[in-house]
Amino acid sequence: MTNSTLIKLSEQLTFGGKQIRFKHSSKTLNCEMQFSVFLPEQAQTEKVPALYWLSGLTCTDENFSSKAGAQRVAAQLGIALIMPDTSPRGDGVADDENAAYDFGLGAGFYVNATAEPYAKHYQMYDYIVTELPQLLEAQLPLSNKRAISGHSMGGHGALVIGLRNPERYSSISAFSPICNPINCAWGIKAFTGYLGDNKQQWQQYDASLLLAATEKPLPILVDQGTADTFWPDQLNTDSLITAAKQHNTDIEIRYQQGYDHSYYFIASFIEQHLRFHAKYLT
Amino acid sequence: MTNSTLIKLSEQLTFGGKQIRFKHSSKTLNCEMQFSVFLPEQAQTEKVPALYWLSGLTCTDENFSSKAGAQRVAAQLGIALIMPDTSPRGDGVADDENAAYDFGLGAGFYVNATAEPYAKHYQMYDYIVTELPQLLEAQLPLSNKRAISGHSMGGHGALVIGLRNPERYSSISAFSPICNPINCAWGIKAFTGYLGDNKQQWQQYDASLLLAATEKPLPILVDQGTADTFWPDQLNTDSLITAAKQHNTDIEIRYQQGYDHSYYFIASFIEQHLRFHAKYLT
């Protein structure tokens, strides 16, 4: 497979590194996609490891770029940040029939859709797992060391993708993840729409089921705020905690008193997440 | 004068402190205003000093709140952050006749307007210097120790307000400030509109003239990126440098190679600015 060409849309200096926005034609998603990358100064002289950040419902590549304050720590640690969009985009891409915020555009849920009319474009799982790393490691100064993290829908994506591909990532983290999507309203709506009614198919995208079924999971760090208005109903953190109890690998799932679902929460703890990943990335 | 009541619109925990958005009825601006405050954890037990941050053209109180990453350092130093809006707001407030980005709403330039139809509402200088500190120090756990900083139009505001009120602030800093507004297109447009054609009146709002005429200025730190598309034409940093040369107080005006006009630049150096202010605030 030939990689598509990366077209640079903007480049800005921050913390001595480069914050870059690219677009490219995605073969997996059958549309043009934008994403952002932070390359620390170290990438000028060596290949650096990368943290993939999967954003939540309604987000693009720009929320984490501008609000999390992650570049400061990534610059210190010599880690690149890869910030993809949250769904396929463009006029030809099917959206929710009511343009809802929790399905369709901005809400790809990091699955490979099998149901129509979504299967043609909504292949976010393969895009994140395969196409994007292949493209970036061929064209940017990145090693093949990867970690994965995300927020809310993206926390679900990070857990699912990391647990299913332990050979491709060295560690997983998440903020406020949707831990048990087969048992919450967001997940049921998304999986019904993208995967159809066969609930057997849903299980491969449920972090709590996957963690319970994994023999020796990757190191995991999860933070969940107790003032989060989506917790516990949509997030079901306790399901993940139950699944984690059977393992004696490096898994920490923490409740943070008084924090909500916003980037003010993420900014407060992103340094700890980056330093957690750095232990395994380098 | 009776202080207006602060109405809390939202409160979020970040870095152990509180990020709060308020609205109130401003007597100075004759309209309802919103602003944001970060109160570090230390404010639960003592009165803390405050850094006022004045934002640039088109901004509200939310740009610095969400993008600069300042709360992390303010939490460490025990400094409150006060983030006002950039102009009066509301249906009754006169705007630029073409709704331009550089005059009218979102572009108050931190002056007291004397020309019609702007004089009724555009009194941002008095709002920042007098009304807001009086209101906040009466109703929040703030001491009367203050520093002032800002970006672009807000860097101009911080320099002008700090230089003219040395008894009210302990230090001044700015990112990419409009240093010599009487000699750039943005400044000439704004001062003509808000102050009229009498250029004598303009001089009290020109940081380079004020710095040249000040006997013993406050400590000042300025950062200017060399990849800033508004530099030098709108910003005239060299005028401020020339005015600074005659002083032997703590004034540092730095060019930062390759940085632009954005919050990626501010985020990269905000920690140094906060630590600079902390030397004089505490």
PDB file of N, CA, C and O in Angstrom, chain A residues 210-235:
ATOM      1  N   LEU A 210     -13.041  -6.602  27.538  1.00  0.00           N
ATOM      2  CA  LEU A 210     -11.711  -6.908  27.024  1.00  0.00           C
ATOM      3  C   LEU A 210     -10.704  -7.061  28.151  1.00  0.00           C
ATOM      4  O   LEU A 210      -9.877  -7.979  28.146  1.00  0.00           O
ATOM      5  N   LEU A 211     -10.783  -6.150  29.131  1.00  0.00           N
ATOM      6  CA  LEU A 211      -9.814  -6.218  30.233  1.00  0.00           C
ATOM      7  C   LEU A 211     -10.022  -7.509  31.037  1.00  0.00           C
ATOM      8  O   LEU A 211      -9.048  -8.171  31.434  1.00  0.00           O
ATOM      9  N   ALA A 212     -11.278  -7.883  31.238  1.00  0.00           N
ATOM     10  CA  ALA A 212     -11.559  -9.126  31.974  1.00  0.00           C
ATOM     11  C   ALA A 212     -11.003 -10.338  31.234  1.00  0.00           C
ATOM     12  O   ALA A 212     -10.549 -11.303  31.852  1.00  0.00           O
ATOM     13  N   ALA A 213     -11.010 -10.266  29.902  1.00  0.00           N
ATOM     14  CA  ALA A 213     -10.616 -11.428  29.102  1.00  0.00           C
ATOM     15  C   ALA A 213      -9.131 -11.441  28.735  1.00  0.00           C
ATOM     16  O   ALA A 213      -8.654 -12.385  28.099  1.00  0.00           O
ATOM     17  N   THR A 214      -8.389 -10.385  29.117  1.00  0.00           N
ATOM     18  CA  THR A 214      -6.979 -10.292  28.726  1.00  0.00           C
ATOM     19  C   THR A 214      -6.109 -10.971  29.776  1.00  0.00           C
ATOM     20  O   THR A 214      -6.252 -10.708  30.966  1.00  0.00           O
ATOM     21  N   GLU A 215      -5.211 -11.802  29.323  1.00  0.00           N
ATOM     22  CA  GLU A 215      -4.394 -12.545  30.282  1.00  0.00           C
ATOM     23  C   GLU A 215      -3.418 -11.631  31.008  1.00  0.00           C
ATOM     24  O   GLU A 215      -3.367 -11.602  32.234  1.00  0.00           O
ATOM     25  N   LYS A 216      -2.625 -10.886  30.253  1.00  0.00           N
ATOM     26  CA  LYS A 216      -1.623 -10.004  30.868  1.00  0.00           C
ATOM     27  C   LYS A 216      -1.699  -8.651  30.184  1.00  0.00           C
ATOM     28  O   LYS A 216      -1.012  -8.397  29.200  1.00  0.00           O
ATOM     29  N   PRO A 217      -2.569  -7.763  30.688  1.00  0.00           N
ATOM     30  CA  PRO A 217      -2.782  -6.474  30.001  1.00  0.00           C
ATOM     31  C   PRO A 217      -1.578  -5.546  30.115  1.00  0.00           C
ATOM     32  O   PRO A 217      -0.751  -5.685  31.015  1.00  0.00           O
ATOM     33  N   LEU A 218      -1.518  -4.596  29.206  1.00  0.00           N
ATOM     34  CA  LEU A 218      -0.521  -3.524  29.261  1.00  0.00           C
ATOM     35  C   LEU A 218      -0.705  -2.704  30.532  1.00  0.00           C
ATOM     36  O   LEU A 218      -1.777  -2.710  31.129  1.00  0.00           O
ATOM     37  N   PRO A 219       0.314  -1.952  30.932  1.00  0.00           N
ATOM     38  CA  PRO A 219       0.134  -0.980  32.015  1.00  0.00           C
ATOM     39  C   PRO A 219      -0.978   0.018  31.659  1.00  0.00           C
ATOM     40  O   PRO A 219      -1.067   0.475  30.515  1.00  0.00           O
ATOM     41  N   ILE A 220      -1.818   0.330  32.653  1.00  0.00           N
ATOM     42  CA  ILE A 220      -2.982   1.216  32.423  1.00  0.00           C
ATOM     43  C   ILE A 220      -3.082   2.233  33.555  1.00  0.00           C
ATOM     44  O   ILE A 220      -2.948   1.871  34.724  1.00  0.00           O
ATOM     45  N   LEU A 221      -3.338   3.497  33.188  1.00  0.00           N
ATOM     46  CA  LEU A 221      -3.650   4.543  34.169  1.00  0.00           C
ATOM     47  C   LEU A 221      -4.953   5.226  33.747  1.00  0.00           C
ATOM     48  O   LEU A 221      -5.067   5.679  32.599  1.00  0.00           O
ATOM     49  N   VAL A 222      -5.933   5.279  34.657  1.00  0.00           N
ATOM     50  CA  VAL A 222      -7.217   5.929  34.359  1.00  0.00           C
ATOM     51  C   VAL A 222      -7.531   6.933  35.463  1.00  0.00           C
ATOM     52  O   VAL A 222      -7.382   6.619  36.651  1.00  0.00           O
ATOM     53  N   ASP A 223      -7.972   8.137  35.082  1.00  0.00           N
ATOM     54  CA  ASP A 223      -8.465   9.122  36.036  1.00  0.00           C
ATOM     55  C   ASP A 223      -9.926   9.447  35.740  1.00  0.00           C
ATOM     56  O   ASP A 223     -10.286   9.693  34.577  1.00  0.00           O
ATOM     57  N   GLN A 224     -10.738   9.463  36.792  1.00  0.00           N
ATOM     58  CA  GLN A 224     -12.167   9.768  36.665  1.00  0.00           C
ATOM     59  C   GLN A 224     -12.553  10.784  37.736  1.00  0.00           C
ATOM     60  O   GLN A 224     -12.353  10.541  38.921  1.00  0.00           O
ATOM     61  N   GLY A 225     -13.080  11.930  37.331  1.00  0.00           N
ATOM     62  CA  GLY A 225     -13.511  12.949  38.282  1.00  0.00           C
ATOM     63  C   GLY A 225     -14.854  12.611  38.899  1.00  0.00           C
ATOM     64  O   GLY A 225     -15.736  12.079  38.218  1.00  0.00           O
ATOM     65  N   THR A 226     -15.012  12.963  40.177  1.00  0.00           N
ATOM     66  CA  THR A 226     -16.282  12.639  40.854  1.00  0.00           C
ATOM     67  C   THR A 226     -17.344  13.718  40.661  1.00  0.00           C
ATOM     68  O   THR A 226     -18.489  13.539  41.065  1.00  0.00           O
ATOM     69  N   ALA A 227     -16.983  14.869  40.044  1.00  0.00           N
ATOM     70  CA  ALA A 227     -17.982  15.903  39.747  1.00  0.00           C
ATOM     71  C   ALA A 227     -18.350  15.887  38.259  1.00  0.00           C
ATOM     72  O   ALA A 227     -18.888  16.857  37.730  1.00  0.00           O
ATOM     73  N   ASP A 228     -18.075  14.780  37.616  1.00  0.00           N
ATOM     74  CA  ASP A 228     -18.334  14.599  36.187  1.00  0.00           C
ATOM     75  C   ASP A 228     -19.819  14.291  36.019  1.00  0.00           C
ATOM     76  O   ASP A 228     -20.317  13.295  36.551  1.00  0.00           O
ATOM     77  N   THR A 229     -20.535  15.133  35.263  1.00  0.00           N
ATOM     78  CA  THR A 229     -21.988  14.947  35.142  1.00  0.00           C
ATOM     79  C   THR A 229     -22.350  13.694  34.342  1.00  0.00           C
ATOM     80  O   THR A 229     -23.500  13.262  34.366  1.00  0.00           O
ATOM     81  N   PHE A 230     -21.395  13.102  33.622  1.00  0.00           N
ATOM     82  CA  PHE A 230     -21.665  11.875  32.868  1.00  0.00           C
ATOM     83  C   PHE A 230     -21.332  10.613  33.675  1.00  0.00           C
ATOM     84  O   PHE A 230     -21.510   9.493  33.195  1.00  0.00           O
ATOM     85  N   TRP A 231     -20.809  10.829  34.868  1.00  0.00           N
ATOM     86  CA  TRP A 231     -20.430   9.709  35.730  1.00  0.00           C
ATOM     87  C   TRP A 231     -21.462   9.536  36.816  1.00  0.00           C
ATOM     88  O   TRP A 231     -21.898  10.549  37.376  1.00  0.00           O
ATOM     89  N   PRO A 232     -21.865   8.290  37.139  1.00  0.00           N
ATOM     90  CA  PRO A 232     -21.358   7.042  36.566  1.00  0.00           C
ATOM     91  C   PRO A 232     -22.144   6.533  35.354  1.00  0.00           C
ATOM     92  O   PRO A 232     -21.670   5.619  34.674  1.00  0.00           O
ATOM     93  N   ASP A 233     -23.316   7.137  35.033  1.00  0.00           N
ATOM     94  CA  ASP A 233     -24.230   6.484  34.085  1.00  0.00           C
ATOM     95  C   ASP A 233     -23.606   6.126  32.731  1.00  0.00           C
ATOM     96  O   ASP A 233     -23.793   5.020  32.234  1.00  0.00           O
ATOM     97  N   GLN A 234     -22.906   7.099  32.125  1.00  0.00           N
ATOM     98  CA  GLN A 234     -22.344   6.824  30.796  1.00  0.00           C
ATOM     99  C   GLN A 234     -20.962   6.184  30.893  1.00  0.00           C
ATOM    100  O   GLN A 234     -20.478   5.622  29.909  1.00  0.00           O
ATOM    101  N   LEU A 235     -20.328   6.285  32.034  1.00  0.00           N
ATOM    102  CA  LEU A 235     -18.894   5.944  32.087  1.00  0.00           C
ATOM    103  C   LEU A 235     -18.615   4.627  32.805  1.00  0.00           C
ATOM    104  O   LEU A 235     -17.667   3.932  32.457  1.00  0.00           O
TER     105      LEU A 235
END
